[in-house]
PDB file of N, CA and C in Angstrom:
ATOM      1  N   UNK W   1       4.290  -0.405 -32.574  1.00 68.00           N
ATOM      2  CA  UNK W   1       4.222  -1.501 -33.503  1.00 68.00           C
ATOM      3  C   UNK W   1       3.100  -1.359 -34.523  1.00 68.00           C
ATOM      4  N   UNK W   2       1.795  -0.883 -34.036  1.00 73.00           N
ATOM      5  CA  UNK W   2       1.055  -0.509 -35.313  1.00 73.00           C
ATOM      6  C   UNK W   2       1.735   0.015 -36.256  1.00 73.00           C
ATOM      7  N   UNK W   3       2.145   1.307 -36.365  1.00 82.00           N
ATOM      8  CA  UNK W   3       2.538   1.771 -37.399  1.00 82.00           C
ATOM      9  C   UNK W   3       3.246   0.835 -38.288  1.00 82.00           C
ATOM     10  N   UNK W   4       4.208   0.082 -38.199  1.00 82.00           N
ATOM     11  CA  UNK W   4       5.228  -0.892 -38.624  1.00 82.00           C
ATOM     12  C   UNK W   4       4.292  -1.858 -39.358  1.00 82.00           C
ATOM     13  N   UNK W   5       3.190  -2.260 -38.341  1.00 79.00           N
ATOM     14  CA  UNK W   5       2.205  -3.508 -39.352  1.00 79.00           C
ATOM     15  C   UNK W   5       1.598  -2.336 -40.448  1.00 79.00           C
ATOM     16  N   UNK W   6       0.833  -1.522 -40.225  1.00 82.00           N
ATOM     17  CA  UNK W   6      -0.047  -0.930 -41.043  1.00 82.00           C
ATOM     18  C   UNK W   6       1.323  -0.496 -42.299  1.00 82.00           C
ATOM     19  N   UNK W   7       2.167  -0.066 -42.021  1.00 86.00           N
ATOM     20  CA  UNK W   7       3.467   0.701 -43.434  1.00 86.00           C
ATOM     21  C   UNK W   7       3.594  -0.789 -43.806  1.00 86.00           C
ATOM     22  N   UNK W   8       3.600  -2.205 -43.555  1.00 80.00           N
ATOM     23  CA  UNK W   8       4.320  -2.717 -43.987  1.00 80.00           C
ATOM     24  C   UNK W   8       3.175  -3.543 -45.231  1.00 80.00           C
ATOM     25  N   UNK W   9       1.819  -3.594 -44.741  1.00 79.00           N
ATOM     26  CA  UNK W   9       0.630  -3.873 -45.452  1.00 79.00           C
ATOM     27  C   UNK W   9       0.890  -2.796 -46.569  1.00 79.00           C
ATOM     28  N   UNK W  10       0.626  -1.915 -45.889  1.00 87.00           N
ATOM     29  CA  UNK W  10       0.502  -0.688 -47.100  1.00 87.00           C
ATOM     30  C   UNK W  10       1.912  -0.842 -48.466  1.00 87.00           C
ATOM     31  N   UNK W  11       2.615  -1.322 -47.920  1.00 86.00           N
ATOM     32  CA  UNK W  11       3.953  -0.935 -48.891  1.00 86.00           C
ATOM     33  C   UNK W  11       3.894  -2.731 -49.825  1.00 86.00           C
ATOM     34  N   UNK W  12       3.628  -3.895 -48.842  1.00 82.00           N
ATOM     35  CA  UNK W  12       3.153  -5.052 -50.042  1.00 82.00           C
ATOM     36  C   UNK W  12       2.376  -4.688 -50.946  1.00 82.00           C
ATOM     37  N   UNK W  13       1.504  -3.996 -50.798  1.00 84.00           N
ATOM     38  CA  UNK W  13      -0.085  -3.974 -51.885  1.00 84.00           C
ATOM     39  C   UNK W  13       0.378  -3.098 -52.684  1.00 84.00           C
ATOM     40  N   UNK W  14       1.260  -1.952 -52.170  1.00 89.00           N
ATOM     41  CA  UNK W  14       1.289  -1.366 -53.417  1.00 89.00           C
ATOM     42  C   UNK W  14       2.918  -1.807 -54.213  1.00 89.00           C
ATOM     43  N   UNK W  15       3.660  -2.612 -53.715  1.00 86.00           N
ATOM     44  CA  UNK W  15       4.780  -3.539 -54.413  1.00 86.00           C
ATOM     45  C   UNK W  15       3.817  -4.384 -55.634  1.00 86.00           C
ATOM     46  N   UNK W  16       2.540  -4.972 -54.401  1.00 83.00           N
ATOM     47  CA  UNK W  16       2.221  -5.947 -55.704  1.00 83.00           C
ATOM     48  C   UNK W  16       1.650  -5.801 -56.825  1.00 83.00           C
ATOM     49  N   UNK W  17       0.495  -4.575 -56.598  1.00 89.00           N
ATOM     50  CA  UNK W  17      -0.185  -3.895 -57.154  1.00 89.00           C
ATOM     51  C   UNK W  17       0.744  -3.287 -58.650  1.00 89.00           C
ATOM     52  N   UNK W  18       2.142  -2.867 -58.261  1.00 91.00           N
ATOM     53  CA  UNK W  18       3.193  -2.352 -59.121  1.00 91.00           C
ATOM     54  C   UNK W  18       3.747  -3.567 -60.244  1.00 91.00           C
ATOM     55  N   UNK W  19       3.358  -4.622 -59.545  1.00 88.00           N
ATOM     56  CA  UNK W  19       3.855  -5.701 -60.061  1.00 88.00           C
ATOM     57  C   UNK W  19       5.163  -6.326 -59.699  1.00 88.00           C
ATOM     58  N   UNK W  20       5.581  -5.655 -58.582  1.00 84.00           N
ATOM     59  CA  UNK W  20       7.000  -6.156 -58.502  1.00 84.00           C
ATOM     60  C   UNK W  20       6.821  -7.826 -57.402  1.00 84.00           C
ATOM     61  N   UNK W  21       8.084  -8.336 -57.884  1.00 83.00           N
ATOM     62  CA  UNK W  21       8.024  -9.702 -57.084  1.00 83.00           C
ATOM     63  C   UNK W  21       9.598 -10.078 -56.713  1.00 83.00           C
ATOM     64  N   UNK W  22       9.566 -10.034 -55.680  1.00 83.00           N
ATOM     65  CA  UNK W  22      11.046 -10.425 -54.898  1.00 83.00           C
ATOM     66  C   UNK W  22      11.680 -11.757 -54.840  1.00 83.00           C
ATOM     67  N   UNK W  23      12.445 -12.526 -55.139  1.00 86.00           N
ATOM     68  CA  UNK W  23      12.742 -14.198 -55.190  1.00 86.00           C
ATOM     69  C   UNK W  23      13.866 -13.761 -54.372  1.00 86.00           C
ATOM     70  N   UNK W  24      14.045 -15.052 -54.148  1.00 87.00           N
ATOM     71  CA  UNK W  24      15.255 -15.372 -53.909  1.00 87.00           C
ATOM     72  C   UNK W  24      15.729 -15.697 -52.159  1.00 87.00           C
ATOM     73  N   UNK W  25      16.630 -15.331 -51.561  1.00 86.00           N
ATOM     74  CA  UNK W  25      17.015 -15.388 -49.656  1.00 86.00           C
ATOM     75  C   UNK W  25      16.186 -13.745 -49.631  1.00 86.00           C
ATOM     76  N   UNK W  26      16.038 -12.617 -50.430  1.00 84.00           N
ATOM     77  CA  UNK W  26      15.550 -11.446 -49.729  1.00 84.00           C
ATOM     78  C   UNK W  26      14.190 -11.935 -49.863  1.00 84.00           C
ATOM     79  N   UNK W  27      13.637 -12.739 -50.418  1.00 85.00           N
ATOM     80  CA  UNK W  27      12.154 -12.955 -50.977  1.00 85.00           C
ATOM     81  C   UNK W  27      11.373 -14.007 -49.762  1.00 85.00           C
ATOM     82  N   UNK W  28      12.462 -14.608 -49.411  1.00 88.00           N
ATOM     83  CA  UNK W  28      12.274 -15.278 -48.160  1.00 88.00           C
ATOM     84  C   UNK W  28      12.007 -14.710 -47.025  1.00 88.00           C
ATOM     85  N   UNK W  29      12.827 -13.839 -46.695  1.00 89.00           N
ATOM     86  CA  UNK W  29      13.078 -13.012 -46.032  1.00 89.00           C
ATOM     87  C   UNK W  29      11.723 -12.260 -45.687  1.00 89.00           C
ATOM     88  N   UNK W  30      11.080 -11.417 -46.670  1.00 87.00           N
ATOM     89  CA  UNK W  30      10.069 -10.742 -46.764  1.00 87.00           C
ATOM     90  C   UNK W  30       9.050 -11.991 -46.512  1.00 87.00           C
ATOM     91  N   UNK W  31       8.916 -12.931 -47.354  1.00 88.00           N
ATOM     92  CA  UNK W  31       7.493 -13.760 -47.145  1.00 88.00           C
ATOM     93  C   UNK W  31       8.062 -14.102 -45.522  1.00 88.00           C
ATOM     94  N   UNK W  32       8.795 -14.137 -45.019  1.00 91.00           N
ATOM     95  CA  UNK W  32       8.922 -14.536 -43.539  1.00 91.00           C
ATOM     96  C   UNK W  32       7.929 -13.583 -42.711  1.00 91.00           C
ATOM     97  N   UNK W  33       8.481 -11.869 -42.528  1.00 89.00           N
ATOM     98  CA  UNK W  33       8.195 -11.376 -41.746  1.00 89.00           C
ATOM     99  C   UNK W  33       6.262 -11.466 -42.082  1.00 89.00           C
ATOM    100  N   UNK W  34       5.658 -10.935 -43.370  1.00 87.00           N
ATOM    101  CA  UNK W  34       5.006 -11.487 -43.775  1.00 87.00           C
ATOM    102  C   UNK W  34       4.095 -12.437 -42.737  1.00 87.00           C
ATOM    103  N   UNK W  35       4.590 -13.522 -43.013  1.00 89.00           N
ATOM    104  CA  UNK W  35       3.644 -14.634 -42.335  1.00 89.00           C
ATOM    105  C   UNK W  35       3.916 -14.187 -40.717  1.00 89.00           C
ATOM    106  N   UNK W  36       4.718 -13.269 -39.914  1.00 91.00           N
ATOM    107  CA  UNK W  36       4.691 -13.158 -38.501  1.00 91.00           C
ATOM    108  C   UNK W  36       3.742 -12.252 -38.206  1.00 91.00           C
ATOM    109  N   UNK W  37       3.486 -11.512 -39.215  1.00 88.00           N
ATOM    110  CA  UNK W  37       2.424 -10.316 -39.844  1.00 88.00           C
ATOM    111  C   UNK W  37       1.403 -10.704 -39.378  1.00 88.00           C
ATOM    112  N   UNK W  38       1.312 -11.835 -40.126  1.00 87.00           N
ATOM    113  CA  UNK W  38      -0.085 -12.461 -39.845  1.00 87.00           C
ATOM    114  C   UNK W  38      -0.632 -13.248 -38.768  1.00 87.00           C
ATOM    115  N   UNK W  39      -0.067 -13.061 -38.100  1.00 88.00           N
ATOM    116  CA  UNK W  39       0.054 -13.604 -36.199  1.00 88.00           C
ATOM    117  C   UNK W  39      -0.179 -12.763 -35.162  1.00 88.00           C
ATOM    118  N   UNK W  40      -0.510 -11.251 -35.774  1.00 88.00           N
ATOM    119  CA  UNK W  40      -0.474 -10.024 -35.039  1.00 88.00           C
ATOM    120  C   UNK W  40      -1.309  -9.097 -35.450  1.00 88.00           C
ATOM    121  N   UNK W  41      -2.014  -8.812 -34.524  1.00 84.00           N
ATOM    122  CA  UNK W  41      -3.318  -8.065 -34.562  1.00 84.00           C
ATOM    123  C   UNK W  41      -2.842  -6.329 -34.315  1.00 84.00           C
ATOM    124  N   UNK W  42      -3.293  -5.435 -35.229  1.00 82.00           N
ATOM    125  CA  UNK W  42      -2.717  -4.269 -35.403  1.00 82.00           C
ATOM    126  C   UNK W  42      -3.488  -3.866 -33.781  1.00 82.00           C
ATOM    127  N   UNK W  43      -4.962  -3.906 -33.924  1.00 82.00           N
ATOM    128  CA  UNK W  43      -5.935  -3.459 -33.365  1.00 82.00           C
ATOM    129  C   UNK W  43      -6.045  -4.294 -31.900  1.00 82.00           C
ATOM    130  N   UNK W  44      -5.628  -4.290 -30.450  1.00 81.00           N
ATOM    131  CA  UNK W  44      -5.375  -4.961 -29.764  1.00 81.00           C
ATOM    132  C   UNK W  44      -7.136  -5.093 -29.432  1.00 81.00           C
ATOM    133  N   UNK W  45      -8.167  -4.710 -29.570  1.00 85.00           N
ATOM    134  CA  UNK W  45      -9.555  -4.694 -29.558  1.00 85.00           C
ATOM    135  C   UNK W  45     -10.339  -6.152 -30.345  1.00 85.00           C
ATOM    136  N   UNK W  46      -9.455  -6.563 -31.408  1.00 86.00           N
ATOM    137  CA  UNK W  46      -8.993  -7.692 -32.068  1.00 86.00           C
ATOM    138  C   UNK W  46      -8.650  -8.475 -32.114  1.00 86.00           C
ATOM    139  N   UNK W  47      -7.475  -8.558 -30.886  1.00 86.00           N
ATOM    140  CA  UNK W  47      -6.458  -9.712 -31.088  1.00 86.00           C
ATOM    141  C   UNK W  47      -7.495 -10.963 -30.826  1.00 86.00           C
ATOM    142  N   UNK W  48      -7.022 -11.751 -30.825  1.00 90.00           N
ATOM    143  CA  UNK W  48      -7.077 -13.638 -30.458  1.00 90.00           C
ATOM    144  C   UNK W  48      -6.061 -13.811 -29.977  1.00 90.00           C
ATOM    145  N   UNK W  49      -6.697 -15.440 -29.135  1.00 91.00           N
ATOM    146  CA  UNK W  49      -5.492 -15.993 -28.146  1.00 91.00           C
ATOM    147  C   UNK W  49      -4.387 -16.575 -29.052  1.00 91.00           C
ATOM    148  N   UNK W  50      -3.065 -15.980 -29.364  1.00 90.00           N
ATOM    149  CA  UNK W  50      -1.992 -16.828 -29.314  1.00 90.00           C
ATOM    150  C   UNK W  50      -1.591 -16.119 -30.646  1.00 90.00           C
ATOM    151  N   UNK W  51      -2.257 -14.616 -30.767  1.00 91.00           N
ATOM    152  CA  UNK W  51      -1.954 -13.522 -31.638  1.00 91.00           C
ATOM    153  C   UNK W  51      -0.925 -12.684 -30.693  1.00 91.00           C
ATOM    154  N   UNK W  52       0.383 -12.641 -31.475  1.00 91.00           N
ATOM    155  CA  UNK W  52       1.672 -11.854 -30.968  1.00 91.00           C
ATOM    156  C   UNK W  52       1.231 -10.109 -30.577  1.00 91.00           C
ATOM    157  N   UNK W  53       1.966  -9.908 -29.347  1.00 90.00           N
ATOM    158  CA  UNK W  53       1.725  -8.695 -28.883  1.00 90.00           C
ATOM    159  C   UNK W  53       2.849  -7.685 -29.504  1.00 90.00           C
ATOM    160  N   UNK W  54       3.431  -6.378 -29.685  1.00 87.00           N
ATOM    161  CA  UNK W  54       3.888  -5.615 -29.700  1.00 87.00           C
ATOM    162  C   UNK W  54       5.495  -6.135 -29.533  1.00 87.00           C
ATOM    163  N   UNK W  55       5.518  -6.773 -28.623  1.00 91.00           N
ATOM    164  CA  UNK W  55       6.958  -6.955 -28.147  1.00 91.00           C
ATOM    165  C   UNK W  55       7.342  -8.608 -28.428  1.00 91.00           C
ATOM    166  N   UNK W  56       6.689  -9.686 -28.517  1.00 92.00           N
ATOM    167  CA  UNK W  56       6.378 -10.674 -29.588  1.00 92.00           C
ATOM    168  C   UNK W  56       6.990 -10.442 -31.104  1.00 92.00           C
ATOM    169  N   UNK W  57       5.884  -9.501 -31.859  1.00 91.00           N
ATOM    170  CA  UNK W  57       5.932  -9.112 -32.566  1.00 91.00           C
ATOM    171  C   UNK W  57       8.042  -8.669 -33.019  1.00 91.00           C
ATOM    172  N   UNK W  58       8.265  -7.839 -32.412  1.00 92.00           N
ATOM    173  CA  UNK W  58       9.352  -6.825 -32.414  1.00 92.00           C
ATOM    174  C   UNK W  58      10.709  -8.092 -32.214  1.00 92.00           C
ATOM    175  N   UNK W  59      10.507  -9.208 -31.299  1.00 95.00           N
ATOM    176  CA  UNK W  59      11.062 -10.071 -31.449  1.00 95.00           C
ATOM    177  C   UNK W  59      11.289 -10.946 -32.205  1.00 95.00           C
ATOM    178  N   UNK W  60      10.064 -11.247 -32.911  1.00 95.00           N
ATOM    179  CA  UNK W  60      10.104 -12.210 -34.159  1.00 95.00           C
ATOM    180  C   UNK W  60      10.665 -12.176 -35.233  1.00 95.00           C
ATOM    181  N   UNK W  61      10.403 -10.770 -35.246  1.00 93.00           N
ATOM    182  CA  UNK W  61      10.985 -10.259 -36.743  1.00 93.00           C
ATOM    183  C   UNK W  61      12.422  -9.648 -36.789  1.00 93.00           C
ATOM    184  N   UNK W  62      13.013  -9.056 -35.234  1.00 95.00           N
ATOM    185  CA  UNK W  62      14.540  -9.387 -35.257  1.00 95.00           C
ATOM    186  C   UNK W  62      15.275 -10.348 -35.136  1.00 95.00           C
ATOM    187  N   UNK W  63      14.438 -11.828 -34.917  1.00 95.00           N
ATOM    188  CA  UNK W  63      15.461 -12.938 -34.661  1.00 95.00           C
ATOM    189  C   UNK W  63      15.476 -13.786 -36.044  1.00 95.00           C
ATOM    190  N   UNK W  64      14.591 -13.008 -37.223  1.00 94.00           N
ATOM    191  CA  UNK W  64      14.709 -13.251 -38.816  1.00 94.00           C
ATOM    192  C   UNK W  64      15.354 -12.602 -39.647  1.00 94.00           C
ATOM    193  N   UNK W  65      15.543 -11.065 -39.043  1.00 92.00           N
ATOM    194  CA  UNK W  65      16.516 -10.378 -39.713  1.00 92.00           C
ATOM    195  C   UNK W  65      17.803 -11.125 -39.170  1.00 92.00           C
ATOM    196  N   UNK W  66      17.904 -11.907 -38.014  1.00 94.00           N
ATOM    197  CA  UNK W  66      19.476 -11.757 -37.551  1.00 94.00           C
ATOM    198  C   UNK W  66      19.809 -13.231 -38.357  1.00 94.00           C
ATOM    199  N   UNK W  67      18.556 -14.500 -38.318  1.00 91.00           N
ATOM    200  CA  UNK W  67      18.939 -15.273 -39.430  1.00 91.00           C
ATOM    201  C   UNK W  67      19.236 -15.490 -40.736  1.00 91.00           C
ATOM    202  N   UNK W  68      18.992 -14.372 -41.208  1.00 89.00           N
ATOM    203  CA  UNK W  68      18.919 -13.376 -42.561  1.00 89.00           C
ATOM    204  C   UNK W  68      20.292 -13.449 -42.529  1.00 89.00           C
ATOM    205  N   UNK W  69      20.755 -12.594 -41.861  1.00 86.00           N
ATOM    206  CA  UNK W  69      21.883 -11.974 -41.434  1.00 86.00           C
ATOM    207  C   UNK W  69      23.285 -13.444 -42.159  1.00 86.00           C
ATOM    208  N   UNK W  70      23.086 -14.040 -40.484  1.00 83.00           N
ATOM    209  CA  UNK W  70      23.650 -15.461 -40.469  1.00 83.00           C
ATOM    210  C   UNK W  70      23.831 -15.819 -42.307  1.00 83.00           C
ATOM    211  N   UNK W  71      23.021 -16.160 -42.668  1.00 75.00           N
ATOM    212  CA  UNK W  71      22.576 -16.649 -43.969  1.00 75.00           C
ATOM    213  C   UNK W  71      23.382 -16.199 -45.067  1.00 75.00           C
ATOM    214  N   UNK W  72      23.471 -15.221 -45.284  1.00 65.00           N
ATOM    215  CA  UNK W  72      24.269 -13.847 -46.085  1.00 65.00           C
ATOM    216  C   UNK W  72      25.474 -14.309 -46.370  1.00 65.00           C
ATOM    217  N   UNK W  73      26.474 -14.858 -44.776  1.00 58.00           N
ATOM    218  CA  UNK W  73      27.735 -14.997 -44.799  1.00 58.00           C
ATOM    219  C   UNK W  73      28.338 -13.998 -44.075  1.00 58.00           C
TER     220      UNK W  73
END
């Protein structure tokens, strides 16, 4: 799961940095996982209580892709 947080930091900053900006259900989508992002400590040396673990993590963000999904049609 590190890797996944650290590529996914790395790939916002340089989206935003580029200037690009996503709207819309995919824009949602992204600010979703995003904010689960931020509930999860890359560095388990780090975490805090009631910061998502690895498998937390891995759950959260497939049960948003699958509402995603739903959403679509």
């Amino acid at each position: 799961m590190p890797e996944f947080a650290r590529g996914w930091w790395e790939a916002r900053r340089a989206s935003q940095a580029d200037g690009e900006r996503i709207r819309g259900t995919l824009g949602d989508l992204l600010d979703r996982v995003f904010m689960i992002l931020e509930d999860h400590s890359v560095d388990p040396a780090f975490a805090e209580p009631g910061d998502l673990d690895g498998t937390a993590l891995r759950n959260a963000v497939s049960a948003t892709w699958t509402a995603f999904g739903s959403r679509r049609g």
